[in-house]
Amino acid sequence: MPPIYALVDCNNFYVSCERVFNPALEGRPVVVLSNNDGCIVSRSAEVKALGIGMGVPVFEVKDLIEKYGIQTFSSNYALYGDMSRRVMETLNGFAPEIEIYSIDEAFLNLAGLNKTNLAGYAQNIRATVRRWTGIPVCVGIAGTKTLAKLANRAAKKFSKSGVLDMTIMPAVELDALLSRIAVEDVWGIGPAISRVLKARGIQTALDLRGADIRWIKERFGIVAVRTVLELRGDPCIPLELHRPAKKNICVSRGFSRPVESLAELREAVAAYATRVAEKARRAGLAAGVLTVFVHTNRFRDEPQYSNAASIRLSVATGDTAELIQAAFRGLDSIFREGYRYAKAGVLLGEIVQASRVQPDLFDERDRDRAGRLSKAMDLLNADMGAGTLHYAATGFKRSWQTKFMRRSPRYTTRWNELPAVIAG
DNA sequence: TCTGGGGTCCTAGGACCC
DNA sequence: TCTGGGGTCCTAGGACCC
């Protein structure tokens, strides 16, 4: 049976999450900001109507924010993650096959449900999600994931009902719709490819659907070919029912101000290593290699430097102290005096299940003991609030630390701020 | 002049996504 | 002054092997 995909996508997800807990924001212009309160990453409809784009730096639209009284929020990922879980749990009841594609989107396979009125079913999904979670969503329905994406986009942009079913759309109407969608708005077509396409006169989704497959293959490779075939209604990208195991875990963050000293960089890198270790342990994973990277501010006209170093761990680990040590070794090897660093990160690779770690014959570390310590720290931090107990290497003053000046309360997660430290 | 062919593994870089 | 973070996949090229 050929698939019928419904793409359910939350409207302005982060903004909607803020509104659920602060209904006074309803109908008013609202944005959510990226880390360091730097860019706009979620916009309410009112803000989109003002012509403020996605990803725009806040300082560029400061005047508009003031003029229109736009409410600004720092991102609050604990809240959004929690709301996402609620939405996905609700969607689970509507189809036997579901792929959680991102924090705010899921593909459902509606084939086999024997629904004669798919649009009506989608309306039911919308209403239920709204009622149970407070989050508004739109639904696009089509025979391929790429078309379902476009259907969803069109539902958001052109329809009043918030639902668009392409499977029953007459060919003429479908063509008209595709001719209204710019080629760069097609899923899988980014800025680099769309630049080349446009130079060739391929401007819209409709143009791309009719493009010469051989040329596409030669010029852009197999991925772009799949996109074109999917536009033609030929499903090439299957539903992924089981989230594939993670291959990397990363924590990286820009600093609130330039950092020049190795001492401060070490604090930041220790803090990121701590966080990435927590993420790994929480997922029951361990890493065989750690990469640390730093770079200067590419937007500034000043000496630029960026580098990365990978450290192999003799035994795959998720232990904070061990990962901090490895991160220090890497950082010390790439640090260069005389630059203003803007950002650093710690990336774990060669991820394996912690329960299946290959022991090392000559291992001198007491892994049992280290594991118990980590576990105790995780429990305490979960109970008392993140960062309650931390390694001294991550610093105390932390004036480099990313700023979240306008974060909403942690409505759905516990939090308090009693600091404590252990030596290390 | 002309210098095998085919396979695997690894890595870096580029492209994309939300 | 101020410019996000965390991922994935594909490809090309080099090293190495028989």
Coordinates of C-alpha atoms (C1' of nucleotides) in Angstrom, one line a residue:
Chain A
M1 CA 0.0 0.0 0.0
P2 CA 1.5 3.3 -1.0
P3 CA 2.0 5.7 1.9
I4 CA -0.1 8.7 2.7
Y5 CA 1.9 11.2 4.7
A6 CA 0.5 13.8 7.1
L7 CA 3.1 16.3 8.2
V8 CA 1.9 17.9 11.5
D9 CA 3.9 21.0 12.2
C10 CA 3.5 23.3 15.2
N11 CA 2.8 26.9 14.5
N12 CA 5.7 29.2 15.7
F13 CA 6.4 26.5 18.2
Y14 CA 8.6 28.4 20.7
V15 CA 6.3 31.4 20.7
S16 CA 3.3 29.1 21.1
C17 CA 4.9 27.5 24.1
E18 CA 5.4 30.8 25.8
R19 CA 1.8 31.7 25.1
V20 CA 0.4 28.6 26.6
F21 CA 1.7 29.7 30.0
N22 CA 1.1 33.4 29.4
P23 CA -2.2 33.8 27.6
A24 CA -1.8 37.6 27.7
L25 CA 0.7 37.2 24.8
E26 CA -2.1 36.0 22.6
G27 CA -2.7 38.3 19.6
R28 CA 0.4 40.3 20.4
P29 CA 3.7 40.4 18.6
V30 CA 6.1 37.9 20.3
V31 CA 9.6 36.6 19.4
V32 CA 11.9 34.0 21.0
L33 CA 15.7 34.6 20.8
S34 CA 18.7 32.3 20.3
N35 CA 21.5 31.9 22.8
N36 CA 23.0 35.1 24.1
D37 CA 19.7 36.7 23.0
G38 CA 21.4 37.2 19.6
C39 CA 19.0 36.2 16.9
I40 CA 15.3 35.8 16.4
V41 CA 14.5 32.1 16.1
S42 CA 10.7 32.0 16.5
R43 CA 8.2 34.7 15.5
S44 CA 4.5 35.1 16.0
A45 CA 2.3 35.8 13.0
E46 CA 2.1 39.5 14.0
V47 CA 5.9 39.7 13.8
K48 CA 6.1 37.9 10.5
A49 CA 3.6 40.4 9.2
L50 CA 6.0 43.2 10.1
G51 CA 8.5 41.7 7.7
I52 CA 11.0 40.5 10.3
G53 CA 12.8 37.5 9.0
M54 CA 13.9 34.2 10.6
G55 CA 17.3 34.3 12.1
V56 CA 17.7 38.1 12.0
P57 CA 20.1 39.5 14.6
V58 CA 18.1 41.4 17.3
F59 CA 20.2 44.6 17.0
E60 CA 19.2 45.0 13.4
V61 CA 15.5 45.2 14.3
K62 CA 15.8 47.0 17.6
D63 CA 13.8 49.9 16.4
L64 CA 10.9 47.7 15.2
I65 CA 10.9 45.9 18.5
E66 CA 10.5 49.1 20.4
K67 CA 8.1 50.7 18.0
Y68 CA 5.6 47.8 18.0
G69 CA 6.1 46.7 21.5
I70 CA 7.3 43.2 20.5
Q71 CA 7.6 40.9 23.5
T72 CA 11.0 39.2 23.5
F73 CA 11.9 35.9 25.3
S74 CA 15.2 34.1 25.7
S75 CA 14.9 30.5 24.6
N76 CA 13.8 28.1 27.3
Y77 CA 14.6 24.6 25.9
A78 CA 13.6 22.8 29.0
L79 CA 10.1 24.1 28.5
Y80 CA 10.0 23.5 24.7
G81 CA 11.3 20.0 25.1
D82 CA 8.6 19.2 27.6
M83 CA 5.8 20.7 25.4
S84 CA 7.1 18.8 22.4
R85 CA 6.8 15.5 24.3
R86 CA 3.2 16.3 25.1
V87 CA 2.4 17.1 21.5
M88 CA 4.1 13.9 20.2
E89 CA 2.3 11.7 22.8
T90 CA -1.0 13.2 21.5
L91 CA -0.1 12.5 17.9
N92 CA 0.8 8.9 18.8
G93 CA -2.9 8.1 19.1
F94 CA -3.7 9.1 15.5
A95 CA -1.6 6.7 13.4
P96 CA 0.2 3.4 13.8
E97 CA 3.3 4.8 12.1
I98 CA 4.8 8.0 13.2
E99 CA 8.2 9.7 12.8
I100 CA 9.1 12.4 15.2
Y101 CA 11.1 14.5 12.7
S102 CA 12.1 17.5 14.9
I103 CA 11.1 19.2 18.1
D104 CA 8.0 20.6 16.5
E105 CA 7.2 18.3 13.5
A106 CA 6.0 14.7 13.0
F107 CA 5.2 12.6 9.9
L108 CA 2.2 10.3 10.3
N109 CA 1.4 7.5 7.8
L110 CA -2.3 7.6 7.3
A111 CA -2.4 4.8 4.7
G112 CA -4.3 1.8 6.0
L113 CA -6.6 3.8 8.3
N114 CA -9.2 3.6 5.5
K115 CA -10.2 7.2 6.0
T116 CA -12.3 8.6 3.2
N117 CA -12.1 12.1 4.5
L118 CA -8.4 12.8 5.3
A119 CA -8.9 16.5 5.7
G120 CA -11.6 15.9 8.3
Y121 CA -9.3 13.5 10.1
A122 CA -6.6 16.1 10.1
Q123 CA -9.0 18.7 11.5
N124 CA -9.6 16.2 14.4
I125 CA -5.8 16.0 15.0
R126 CA -5.5 19.8 15.1
A127 CA -8.4 20.2 17.5
T128 CA -7.2 17.5 19.8
V129 CA -3.6 18.7 20.0
R130 CA -4.9 22.2 20.7
R131 CA -7.2 21.0 23.4
W132 CA -4.7 18.7 25.1
T133 CA -1.5 20.8 24.9
G134 CA -2.6 24.3 23.9
I135 CA -0.3 24.3 20.9
P136 CA -1.8 25.2 17.4
V137 CA -0.6 23.0 14.5
C138 CA -1.1 22.8 10.8
V139 CA -1.4 19.6 8.7
G140 CA -0.2 18.9 5.2
I141 CA -1.2 15.6 3.5
A142 CA 0.4 14.1 0.4
G143 CA 1.9 10.9 -1.1
T144 CA 5.5 11.8 -0.4
K145 CA 7.3 13.5 2.5
T146 CA 8.6 16.3 0.3
L147 CA 5.1 17.1 -1.0
A148 CA 3.6 16.8 2.5
K149 CA 6.1 19.4 3.6
L150 CA 4.9 21.7 0.8
A151 CA 1.3 20.9 1.6
N152 CA 2.0 21.9 5.2
R153 CA 3.6 25.1 4.1
A154 CA 0.7 26.0 1.9
A155 CA -1.8 25.1 4.7
K156 CA 0.1 27.6 7.0
K157 CA 0.3 30.3 4.3
F158 CA -2.8 30.1 2.2
S159 CA -5.5 28.2 4.0
K160 CA -7.9 29.3 6.7
S161 CA -8.5 25.8 8.0
G162 CA -4.9 24.9 8.7
V163 CA -5.2 21.7 6.7
L164 CA -4.3 21.0 3.1
D165 CA -4.8 17.6 1.4
M166 CA -2.9 17.3 -1.9
T167 CA -4.0 13.8 -2.5
I168 CA -7.4 14.9 -3.8
M169 CA -6.2 18.1 -5.5
P170 CA -6.9 18.3 -9.2
A171 CA -3.6 18.4 -11.3
V172 CA -4.2 22.0 -12.5
E173 CA -4.6 23.3 -9.0
L174 CA -1.6 21.4 -7.7
D175 CA 0.5 22.9 -10.5
A176 CA -0.7 26.3 -9.7
L177 CA 0.2 25.8 -6.0
L178 CA 3.7 24.5 -6.8
S179 CA 4.2 27.5 -9.1
R180 CA 3.7 29.8 -6.1
I181 CA 6.4 28.1 -4.0
A182 CA 10.0 29.3 -4.5
V183 CA 12.5 26.6 -5.2
E184 CA 14.5 27.4 -2.1
D185 CA 11.4 26.6 0.0
V186 CA 11.4 23.0 -1.1
W187 CA 12.7 20.6 1.6
G188 CA 16.2 19.6 0.7
I189 CA 17.0 22.6 -1.5
G190 CA 19.3 25.0 0.4
P191 CA 20.9 28.3 -0.6
A192 CA 23.8 26.7 -2.5
I193 CA 21.7 24.5 -4.7
S194 CA 18.9 27.1 -5.3
R195 CA 21.5 29.6 -6.5
V196 CA 22.6 27.3 -9.2
L197 CA 19.0 26.3 -10.1
K198 CA 17.9 29.9 -10.4
A199 CA 20.8 30.6 -12.7
R200 CA 19.4 27.9 -14.9
G201 CA 15.9 29.4 -14.8
I202 CA 14.5 26.9 -12.3
Q203 CA 12.7 29.3 -10.0
T204 CA 9.7 27.4 -8.5
A205 CA 8.8 24.0 -7.1
L206 CA 6.9 23.4 -10.3
D207 CA 10.1 24.2 -12.4
L208 CA 12.1 21.8 -10.2
R209 CA 9.6 19.0 -10.6
G210 CA 10.1 19.2 -14.4
A211 CA 13.9 19.5 -14.3
D212 CA 16.1 17.1 -16.1
I213 CA 17.0 14.2 -13.7
R214 CA 20.3 13.4 -15.4
W215 CA 21.5 17.0 -15.0
I216 CA 20.3 17.1 -11.4
K217 CA 22.2 13.9 -10.6
E218 CA 25.4 15.1 -12.2
R219 CA 25.3 18.5 -10.7
F220 CA 24.0 17.9 -7.2
G221 CA 24.0 14.1 -6.5
I222 CA 21.6 11.5 -5.4
V223 CA 19.9 13.5 -2.6
A224 CA 18.6 16.2 -5.0
V225 CA 17.4 13.5 -7.4
R226 CA 15.2 12.0 -4.6
T227 CA 13.8 15.5 -4.0
V228 CA 12.8 15.9 -7.6
L229 CA 11.2 12.4 -7.8
E230 CA 9.3 13.1 -4.6
L231 CA 7.9 16.3 -6.1
R232 CA 6.6 14.0 -8.9
G233 CA 4.8 11.9 -6.4
D234 CA 7.3 9.0 -6.3
P235 CA 8.1 8.2 -2.6
C236 CA 11.9 7.9 -2.1
I237 CA 12.3 9.0 1.5
P238 CA 10.8 6.4 3.8
L239 CA 9.3 7.0 7.3
E240 CA 11.9 6.5 10.0
L241 CA 10.0 4.7 12.7
H242 CA 13.0 4.2 15.0
R243 CA 15.2 7.1 15.8
P244 CA 18.7 5.9 14.7
A245 CA 21.3 5.9 17.4
K246 CA 23.1 9.1 17.8
K247 CA 26.5 9.3 16.3
N248 CA 27.6 12.5 17.9
I249 CA 26.7 14.6 21.0
C250 CA 27.7 18.2 21.0
V251 CA 27.6 21.2 23.3
S252 CA 28.9 24.4 22.0
R253 CA 28.1 28.0 22.8
G254 CA 29.1 31.5 22.0
F255 CA 30.5 33.6 24.8
S256 CA 28.8 36.7 26.1
R257 CA 32.0 38.6 25.4
P258 CA 35.3 37.9 23.8
V259 CA 37.6 35.6 25.8
E260 CA 41.3 35.9 25.4
S261 CA 42.9 33.9 28.3
L262 CA 43.5 30.2 28.3
A263 CA 42.3 30.1 31.9
E264 CA 38.9 31.3 31.0
L265 CA 38.7 29.1 27.9
R266 CA 39.5 26.2 30.1
E267 CA 36.6 27.1 32.4
A268 CA 34.2 27.2 29.5
V269 CA 35.4 24.0 27.9
A270 CA 35.2 22.3 31.3
A271 CA 31.6 23.5 31.6
Y272 CA 30.7 22.2 28.1
A273 CA 32.4 18.9 28.8
T274 CA 30.4 18.6 32.0
R275 CA 27.2 19.2 30.1
V276 CA 28.0 16.9 27.2
A277 CA 28.9 14.1 29.7
E278 CA 25.5 14.6 31.4
K279 CA 23.8 14.3 28.1
A280 CA 25.7 11.1 27.3
R281 CA 25.0 9.5 30.6
R282 CA 21.3 10.4 30.5
A283 CA 21.0 8.5 27.2
G284 CA 23.1 5.6 28.6
L285 CA 25.9 6.3 26.1
A286 CA 29.7 6.6 26.2
A287 CA 32.1 8.2 23.8
G288 CA 35.3 6.8 22.2
V289 CA 36.6 10.2 21.1
L290 CA 36.3 13.8 22.2
T291 CA 36.8 16.8 19.9
V292 CA 37.2 20.3 21.3
F293 CA 37.0 23.3 19.0
V294 CA 37.4 27.1 19.4
H295 CA 37.0 30.0 17.1
T296 CA 37.1 33.8 16.9
N297 CA 34.2 36.0 15.7
R298 CA 33.9 35.6 12.0
F299 CA 31.7 38.7 11.7
R300 CA 34.5 41.0 13.0
D301 CA 37.3 42.5 11.1
E302 CA 40.1 41.2 13.4
P303 CA 42.6 38.3 13.3
Q304 CA 40.7 35.1 12.8
Y305 CA 41.7 31.7 14.1
S306 CA 39.8 28.4 14.4
N307 CA 40.9 25.0 15.2
A308 CA 39.9 21.6 16.6
A309 CA 41.6 18.7 18.3
S310 CA 40.4 15.2 18.8
I311 CA 41.4 13.1 21.8
R312 CA 41.0 9.3 21.7
L313 CA 39.7 7.9 25.0
S314 CA 41.4 4.5 25.8
V315 CA 38.1 3.2 27.0
A316 CA 34.8 4.7 25.9
T317 CA 33.5 6.8 28.7
G318 CA 30.8 9.2 29.9
D319 CA 32.6 10.2 33.0
T320 CA 32.7 14.0 33.6
A321 CA 36.2 14.1 35.2
E322 CA 37.7 12.1 32.4
L323 CA 36.1 14.1 29.7
I324 CA 37.2 17.3 31.2
Q325 CA 40.8 16.1 31.3
A326 CA 40.6 15.1 27.7
A327 CA 39.0 18.4 26.7
F328 CA 41.9 20.2 28.5
R329 CA 44.5 18.2 26.6
G330 CA 42.8 19.1 23.3
L331 CA 42.3 22.8 24.2
D332 CA 45.9 23.2 25.4
S333 CA 47.2 21.8 22.1
I334 CA 45.2 24.3 19.9
F335 CA 45.1 27.4 22.0
R336 CA 47.0 30.3 20.5
E337 CA 47.7 33.5 22.4
G338 CA 46.6 36.8 21.0
Y339 CA 43.1 36.1 19.7
R340 CA 39.7 37.1 20.9
Y341 CA 37.8 33.9 21.1
A342 CA 34.0 34.0 20.5
K343 CA 32.9 30.4 20.8
A344 CA 34.0 27.0 21.9
G345 CA 32.5 23.5 21.9
V346 CA 32.9 19.9 22.9
L347 CA 31.8 17.1 20.6
L348 CA 31.6 13.4 21.6
G349 CA 32.1 10.8 18.8
E350 CA 32.3 7.0 18.4
I351 CA 29.2 6.8 20.6
V352 CA 28.5 3.3 22.0
Q353 CA 26.0 1.9 24.6
A354 CA 27.6 2.5 28.0
S355 CA 26.6 -1.1 29.0
R356 CA 28.6 -2.5 26.1
V357 CA 31.9 -0.7 26.6
Q358 CA 35.0 -2.7 25.7
P359 CA 37.3 -2.8 28.8
D360 CA 41.0 -2.1 28.4
L361 CA 43.3 -4.7 29.9
F362 CA 45.7 -2.1 31.2
D363 CA 43.0 0.3 32.4
E364 CA 44.2 1.9 35.7
R365 CA 41.0 3.8 36.4
D366 CA 38.5 2.7 39.0
R367 CA 35.5 2.9 36.6
D368 CA 33.1 1.5 39.2
R369 CA 33.9 4.3 41.6
A370 CA 33.8 7.0 38.9
G371 CA 30.5 5.7 37.7
R372 CA 29.0 5.9 41.2
L373 CA 30.2 9.5 41.6
S374 CA 28.7 10.6 38.3
K375 CA 25.4 8.9 39.1
A376 CA 25.3 10.7 42.5
M377 CA 26.0 14.0 40.8
D378 CA 23.3 13.5 38.2
L379 CA 20.7 12.6 40.8
L380 CA 21.5 15.6 43.0
N381 CA 21.5 18.0 40.0
A382 CA 18.3 16.6 38.7
D383 CA 16.7 17.1 42.1
M384 CA 18.2 20.4 43.2
G385 CA 18.6 22.1 39.8
A386 CA 21.2 21.9 37.1
G387 CA 24.6 23.0 38.2
T388 CA 24.0 22.6 41.9
L389 CA 27.0 20.4 42.2
H390 CA 29.8 21.0 39.7
Y391 CA 33.5 20.6 39.2
A392 CA 35.6 23.6 40.3
A393 CA 37.3 23.6 36.9
T394 CA 34.1 25.0 35.4
G395 CA 34.7 28.3 37.2
F396 CA 32.8 30.4 39.7
K397 CA 32.4 33.8 38.2
R398 CA 31.9 32.6 34.6
S399 CA 31.6 36.1 33.2
W400 CA 32.0 34.5 29.7
Q401 CA 28.7 32.5 30.2
T402 CA 26.0 32.7 27.6
K403 CA 23.3 35.2 28.6
F404 CA 19.5 34.5 28.9
M405 CA 18.3 37.8 30.1
R406 CA 14.7 37.3 29.2
R407 CA 14.0 33.7 30.0
S408 CA 10.5 32.8 31.1
P409 CA 10.0 30.8 34.2
R410 CA 10.6 27.0 34.0
Y411 CA 6.9 26.3 34.0
T412 CA 7.2 22.6 33.6
T413 CA 10.5 21.8 35.2
R414 CA 11.8 22.2 38.7
W415 CA 14.6 24.6 39.4
N416 CA 16.3 26.3 42.3
E417 CA 19.7 27.9 42.5
L418 CA 21.6 26.6 45.5
P419 CA 25.2 26.4 44.3
A420 CA 27.6 23.8 45.7
V421 CA 30.9 22.7 44.4
I422 CA 33.2 19.6 44.6
A423 CA 36.9 19.8 44.1
G424 CA 38.2 18.4 40.9
Chain B
dT1 C1' 53.8 9.3 -25.5
dC2 C1' 52.3 5.0 -23.2
dT3 C1' 52.9 3.0 -16.3
dG4 C1' 46.5 -2.2 -13.8
dG5 C1' 42.3 -2.6 -11.7
dG6 C1' 39.4 -3.0 -8.1
dG7 C1' 38.3 -2.9 -3.5
dT8 C1' 38.1 -0.8 1.4
dC9 C1' 38.7 2.5 4.9
dC10 C1' 39.3 7.1 6.5
dT11 C1' 38.9 12.0 6.6
dA12 C1' 37.7 16.7 5.4
dG13 C1' 34.6 19.5 3.6
dG14 C1' 30.2 20.8 1.8
dA15 C1' 25.4 20.7 1.8
dC16 C1' 21.3 20.2 4.1
dC17 C1' 17.8 20.2 8.2
dC18 C1' 15.1 22.5 12.3
Chain C
dT1 C1' 28.5 47.1 21.3
dC2 C1' 25.1 43.3 19.6
dT3 C1' 25.3 37.9 14.5
dG4 C1' 22.3 30.3 17.6
dG5 C1' 23.1 25.4 18.5
dG6 C1' 22.9 20.6 17.4
dG7 C1' 22.6 17.4 14.2
dT8 C1' 22.8 14.2 9.5
dC9 C1' 24.3 12.5 5.0
dC10 C1' 27.1 12.5 0.8
dT11 C1' 31.2 13.0 -1.9
dA12 C1' 35.9 13.3 -3.3
dG13 C1' 40.4 12.1 -2.6
dG14 C1' 44.2 9.8 -0.4
dA15 C1' 46.2 5.6 1.7
dC16 C1' 46.5 1.1 1.5
dC17 C1' 45.7 -3.7 0.0
dC18 C1' 46.1 -7.7 -3.3

